[in-house]
CSV table of C-alpha atoms in Angstrom, one decimal:
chain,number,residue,atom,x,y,z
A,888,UNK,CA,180.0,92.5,82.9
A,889,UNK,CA,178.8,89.1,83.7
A,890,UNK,CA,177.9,86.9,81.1
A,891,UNK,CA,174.9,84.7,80.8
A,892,UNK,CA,177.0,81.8,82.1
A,893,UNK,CA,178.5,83.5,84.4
A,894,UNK,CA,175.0,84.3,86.0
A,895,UNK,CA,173.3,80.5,85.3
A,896,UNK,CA,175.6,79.4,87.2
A,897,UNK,CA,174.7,81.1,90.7
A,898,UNK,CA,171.1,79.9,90.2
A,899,UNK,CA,169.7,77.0,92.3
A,900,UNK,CA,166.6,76.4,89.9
A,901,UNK,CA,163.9,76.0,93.2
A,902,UNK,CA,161.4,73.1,93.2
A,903,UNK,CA,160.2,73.2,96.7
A,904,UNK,CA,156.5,74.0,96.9
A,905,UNK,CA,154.8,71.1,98.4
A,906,UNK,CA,152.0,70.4,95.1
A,907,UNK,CA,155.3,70.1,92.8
A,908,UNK,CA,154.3,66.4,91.1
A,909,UNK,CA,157.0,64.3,89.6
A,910,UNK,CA,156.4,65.6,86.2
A,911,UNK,CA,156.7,69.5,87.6
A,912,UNK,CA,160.1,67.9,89.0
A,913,UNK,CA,161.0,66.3,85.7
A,914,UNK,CA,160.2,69.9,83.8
A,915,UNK,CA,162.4,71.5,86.0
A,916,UNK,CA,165.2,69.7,85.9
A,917,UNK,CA,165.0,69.7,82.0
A,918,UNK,CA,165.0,73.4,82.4
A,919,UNK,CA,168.1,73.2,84.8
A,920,UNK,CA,169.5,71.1,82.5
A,921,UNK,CA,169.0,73.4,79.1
A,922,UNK,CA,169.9,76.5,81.0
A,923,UNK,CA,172.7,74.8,82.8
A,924,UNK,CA,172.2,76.4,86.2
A,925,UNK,CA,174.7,75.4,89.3
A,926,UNK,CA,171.8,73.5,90.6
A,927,UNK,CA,168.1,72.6,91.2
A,928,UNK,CA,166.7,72.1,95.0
A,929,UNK,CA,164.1,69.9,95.6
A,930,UNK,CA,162.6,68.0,98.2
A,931,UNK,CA,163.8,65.4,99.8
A,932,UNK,CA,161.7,62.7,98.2
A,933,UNK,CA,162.9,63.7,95.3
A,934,UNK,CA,166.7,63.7,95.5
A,935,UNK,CA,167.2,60.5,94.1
A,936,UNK,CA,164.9,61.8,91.1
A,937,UNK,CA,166.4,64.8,90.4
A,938,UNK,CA,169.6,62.8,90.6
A,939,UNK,CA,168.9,60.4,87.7
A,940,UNK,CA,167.2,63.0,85.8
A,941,UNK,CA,170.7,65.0,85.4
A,942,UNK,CA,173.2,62.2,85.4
A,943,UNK,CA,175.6,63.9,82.5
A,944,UNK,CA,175.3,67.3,82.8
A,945,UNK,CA,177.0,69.8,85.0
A,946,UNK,CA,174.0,70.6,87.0
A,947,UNK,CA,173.7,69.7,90.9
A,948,UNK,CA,171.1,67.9,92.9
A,949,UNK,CA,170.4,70.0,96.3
A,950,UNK,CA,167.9,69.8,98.8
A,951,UNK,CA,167.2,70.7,102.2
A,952,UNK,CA,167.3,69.8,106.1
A,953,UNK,CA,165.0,71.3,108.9
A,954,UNK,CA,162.9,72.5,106.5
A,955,UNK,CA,161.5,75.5,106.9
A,956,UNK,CA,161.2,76.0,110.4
A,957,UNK,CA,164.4,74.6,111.4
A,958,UNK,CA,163.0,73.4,114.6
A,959,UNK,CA,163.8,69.6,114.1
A,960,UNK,CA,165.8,67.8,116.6
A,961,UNK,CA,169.1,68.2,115.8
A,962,UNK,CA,169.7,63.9,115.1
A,963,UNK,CA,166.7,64.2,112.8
A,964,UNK,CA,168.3,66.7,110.5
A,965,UNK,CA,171.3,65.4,110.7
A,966,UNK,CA,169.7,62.1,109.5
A,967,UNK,CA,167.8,64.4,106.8
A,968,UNK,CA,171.1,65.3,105.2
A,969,UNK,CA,172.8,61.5,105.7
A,970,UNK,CA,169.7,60.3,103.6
A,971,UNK,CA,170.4,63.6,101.2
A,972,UNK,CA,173.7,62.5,100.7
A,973,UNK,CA,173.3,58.5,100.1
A,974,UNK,CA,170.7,60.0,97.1
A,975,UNK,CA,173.5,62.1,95.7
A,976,UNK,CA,172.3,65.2,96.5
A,977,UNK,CA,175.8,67.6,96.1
A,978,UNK,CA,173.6,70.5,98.1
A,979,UNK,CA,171.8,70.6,101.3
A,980,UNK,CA,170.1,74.0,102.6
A,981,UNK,CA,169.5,73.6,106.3
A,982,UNK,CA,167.7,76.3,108.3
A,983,UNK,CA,168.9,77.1,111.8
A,984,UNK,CA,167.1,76.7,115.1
A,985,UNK,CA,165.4,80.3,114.8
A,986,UNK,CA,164.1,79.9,118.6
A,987,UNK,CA,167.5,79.1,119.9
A,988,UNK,CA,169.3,81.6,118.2
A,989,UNK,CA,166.5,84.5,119.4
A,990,UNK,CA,167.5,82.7,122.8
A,991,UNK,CA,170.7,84.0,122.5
A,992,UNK,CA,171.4,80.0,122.7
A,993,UNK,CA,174.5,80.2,120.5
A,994,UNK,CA,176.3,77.0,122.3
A,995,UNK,CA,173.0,74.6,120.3
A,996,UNK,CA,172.8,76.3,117.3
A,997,UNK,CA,176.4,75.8,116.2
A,998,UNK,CA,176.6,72.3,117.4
A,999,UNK,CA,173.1,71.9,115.8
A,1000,UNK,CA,174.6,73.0,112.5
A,1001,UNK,CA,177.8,71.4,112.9
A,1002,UNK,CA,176.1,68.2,113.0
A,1003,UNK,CA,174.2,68.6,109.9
A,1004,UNK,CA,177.8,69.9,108.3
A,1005,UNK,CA,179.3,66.4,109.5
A,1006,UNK,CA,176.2,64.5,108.2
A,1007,UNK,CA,176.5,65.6,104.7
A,1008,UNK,CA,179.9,63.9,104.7
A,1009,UNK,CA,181.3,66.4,102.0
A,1010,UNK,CA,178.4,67.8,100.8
A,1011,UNK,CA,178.2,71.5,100.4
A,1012,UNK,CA,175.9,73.0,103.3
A,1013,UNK,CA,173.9,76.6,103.3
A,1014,UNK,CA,172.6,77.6,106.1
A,1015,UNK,CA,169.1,79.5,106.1
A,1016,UNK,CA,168.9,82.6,108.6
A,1017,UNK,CA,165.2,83.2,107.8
A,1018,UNK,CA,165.7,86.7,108.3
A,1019,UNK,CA,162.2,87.9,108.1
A,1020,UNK,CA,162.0,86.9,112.1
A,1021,UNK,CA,166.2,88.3,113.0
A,1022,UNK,CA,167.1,91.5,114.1
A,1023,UNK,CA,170.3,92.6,112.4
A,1024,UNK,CA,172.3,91.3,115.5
A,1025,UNK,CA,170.7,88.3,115.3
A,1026,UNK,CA,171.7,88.0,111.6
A,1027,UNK,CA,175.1,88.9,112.2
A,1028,UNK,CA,175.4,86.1,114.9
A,1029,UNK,CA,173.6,83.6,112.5
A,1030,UNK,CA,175.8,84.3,110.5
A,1031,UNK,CA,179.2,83.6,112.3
A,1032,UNK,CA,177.5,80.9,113.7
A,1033,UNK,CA,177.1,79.1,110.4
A,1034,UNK,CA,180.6,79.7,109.6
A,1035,UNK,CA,181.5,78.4,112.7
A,1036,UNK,CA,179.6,75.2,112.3
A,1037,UNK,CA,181.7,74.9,108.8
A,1038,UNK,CA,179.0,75.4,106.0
A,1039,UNK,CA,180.1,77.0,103.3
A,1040,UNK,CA,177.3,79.7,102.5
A,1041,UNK,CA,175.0,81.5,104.3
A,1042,UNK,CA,171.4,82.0,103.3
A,1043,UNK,CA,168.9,84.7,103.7
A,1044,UNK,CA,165.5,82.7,103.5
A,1045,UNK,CA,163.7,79.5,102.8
A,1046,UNK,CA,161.1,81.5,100.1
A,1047,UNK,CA,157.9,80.5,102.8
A,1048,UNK,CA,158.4,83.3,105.6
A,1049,UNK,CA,156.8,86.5,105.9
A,1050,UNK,CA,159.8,88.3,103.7
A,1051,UNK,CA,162.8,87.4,101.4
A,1052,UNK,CA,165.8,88.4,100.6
A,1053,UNK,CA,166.6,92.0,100.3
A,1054,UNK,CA,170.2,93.8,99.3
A,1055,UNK,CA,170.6,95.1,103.1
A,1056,UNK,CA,170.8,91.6,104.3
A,1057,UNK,CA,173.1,90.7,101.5
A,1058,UNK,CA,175.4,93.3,102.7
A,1059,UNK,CA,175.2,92.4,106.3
A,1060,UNK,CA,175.9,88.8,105.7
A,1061,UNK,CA,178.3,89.4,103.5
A,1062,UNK,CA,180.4,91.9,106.0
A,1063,UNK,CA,179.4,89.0,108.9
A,1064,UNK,CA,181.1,86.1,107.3
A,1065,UNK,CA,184.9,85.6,106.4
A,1066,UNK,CA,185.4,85.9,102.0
A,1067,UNK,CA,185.3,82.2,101.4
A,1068,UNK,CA,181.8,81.7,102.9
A,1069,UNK,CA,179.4,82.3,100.0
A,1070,UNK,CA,176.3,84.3,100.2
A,1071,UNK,CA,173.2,83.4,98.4
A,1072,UNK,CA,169.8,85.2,98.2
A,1073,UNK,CA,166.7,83.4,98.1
A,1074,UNK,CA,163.0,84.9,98.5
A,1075,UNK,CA,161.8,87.2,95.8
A,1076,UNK,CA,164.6,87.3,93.5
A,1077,UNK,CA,162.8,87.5,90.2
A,1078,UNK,CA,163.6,89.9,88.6
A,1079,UNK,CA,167.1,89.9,86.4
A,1080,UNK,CA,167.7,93.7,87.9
A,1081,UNK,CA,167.0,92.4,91.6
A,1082,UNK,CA,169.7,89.6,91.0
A,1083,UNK,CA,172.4,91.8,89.2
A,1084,UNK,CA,171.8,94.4,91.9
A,1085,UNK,CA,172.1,91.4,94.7
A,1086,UNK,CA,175.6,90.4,92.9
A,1087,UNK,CA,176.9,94.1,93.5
A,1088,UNK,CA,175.8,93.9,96.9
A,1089,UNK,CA,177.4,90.3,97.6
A,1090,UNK,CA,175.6,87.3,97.1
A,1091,UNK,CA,176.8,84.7,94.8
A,1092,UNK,CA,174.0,82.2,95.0
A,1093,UNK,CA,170.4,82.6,94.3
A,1094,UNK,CA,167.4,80.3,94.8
A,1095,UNK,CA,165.0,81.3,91.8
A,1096,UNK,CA,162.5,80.3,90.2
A,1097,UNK,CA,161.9,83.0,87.2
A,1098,UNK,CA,165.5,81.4,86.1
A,1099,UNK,CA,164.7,81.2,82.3
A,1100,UNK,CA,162.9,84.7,82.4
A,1101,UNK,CA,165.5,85.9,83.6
A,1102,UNK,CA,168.3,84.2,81.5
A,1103,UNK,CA,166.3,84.6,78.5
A,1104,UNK,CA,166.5,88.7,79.4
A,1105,UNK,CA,170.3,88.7,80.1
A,1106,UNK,CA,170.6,87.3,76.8
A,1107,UNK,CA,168.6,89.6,74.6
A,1108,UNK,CA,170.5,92.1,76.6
A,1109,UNK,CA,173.7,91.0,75.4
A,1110,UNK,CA,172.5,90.6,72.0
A,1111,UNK,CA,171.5,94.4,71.9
């Protein structure tokens, strides 16, 4: 059974809506910080922020590229997660070119992601399928896509579409991708049974942002 640890750290504490203020950013990285979650993702602007704010404690600064469309120009995300990087983000969530995969346009959207992988210069990258607008083919070739590109998880949604994640898009990512590509669930997951269940089904990363409701719950759990 996992522990409360155990689950804190496969939370990306999420502070990505666009009114978030610098003081919304500060309380959540204070949060991220007492709760010690694997990381918090913000925006861009406030990388270097974040950074600062959790100098000293085991908790990473992510953020994201091509976000949420991911219809950027390829040199302009790529630039996205160079500046990432220089602010000391350890993260970067970059969503694929949606249109060119539906395209069947395979060739661009590795080389679209590989460039954002060799941008980060060693930071971790997750790629966002946004599979509320995929077919399950289209998911599956995301997927291999990603992996192909060299990121080191595959995502199911930026939070901002239509849908989130749900557990039979955890399991087909997790049966499209080799076992050391992660898997990480974002969209909806608020609920402590929704994650648990997501964990049995695959993913080992979640974007939340009910994290202390639903490490405060895991706790009284174990307590009982």
């Amino acid at each position: 059974m996992l522990s409360v640890r155990q689950v804190a750290k496969m939370i990306d504490h999420s502070l990505l809506r666009p009114e978030l203020t610098r003081a919304d950013v500060a309380a959540g990285c204070e949060l991220a910080a007492e709760y010690d979650v694997a990381s918090v993702c913000v925006k861009p602007c406030d990388v270097a922020f974040a950074v600062g704010l959790l100098a000293g404690t085991d908790v990473a600064v992510g953020t994201v590229a091509g976000f949420p469309h991911g219809a950027h120009a390829t040199r302009v995300k790529a630039a996205e997660a160079a500046a990432a990087r220089d602010d000391g983000a350890a993260e970067i969530d970059v969503v694929l070119n949606i249109g060119r995969l539906r395209e069947g346009r395979d060739d661009e959207v590795r080389e679209d992601l590989a460039a954002v992988v060799d941008a980060a210069g060693g930071a971790l990258v997750k790629v966002i399928l946004e599979n509320a607008y995929l077919t399950d083919e289209e998911k599956r070739r995301g997927c291999r896509l990603a992996e192909a590109a060299g990121a080191g998880y595959v995502k199911t949604s930026t939070g901002f579409a239509p849908t989130g994640a749900t557990l039979e898009d955890v399991r087909l990512m997790r049966a499209a991708v080799s076992p050391h590509i992660g898997v990480k669930a974002a969209g909806g997951v608020r609920t402590l049974d929704l994650l648990l269940s997501m964990v049995d089904a695959g993913a080992t990363r979640f974007g939340a942002t009910t994290t202390a409701a639903m490490l405060d719950e895991l706790a009284a759990r174990r307590r009982d």
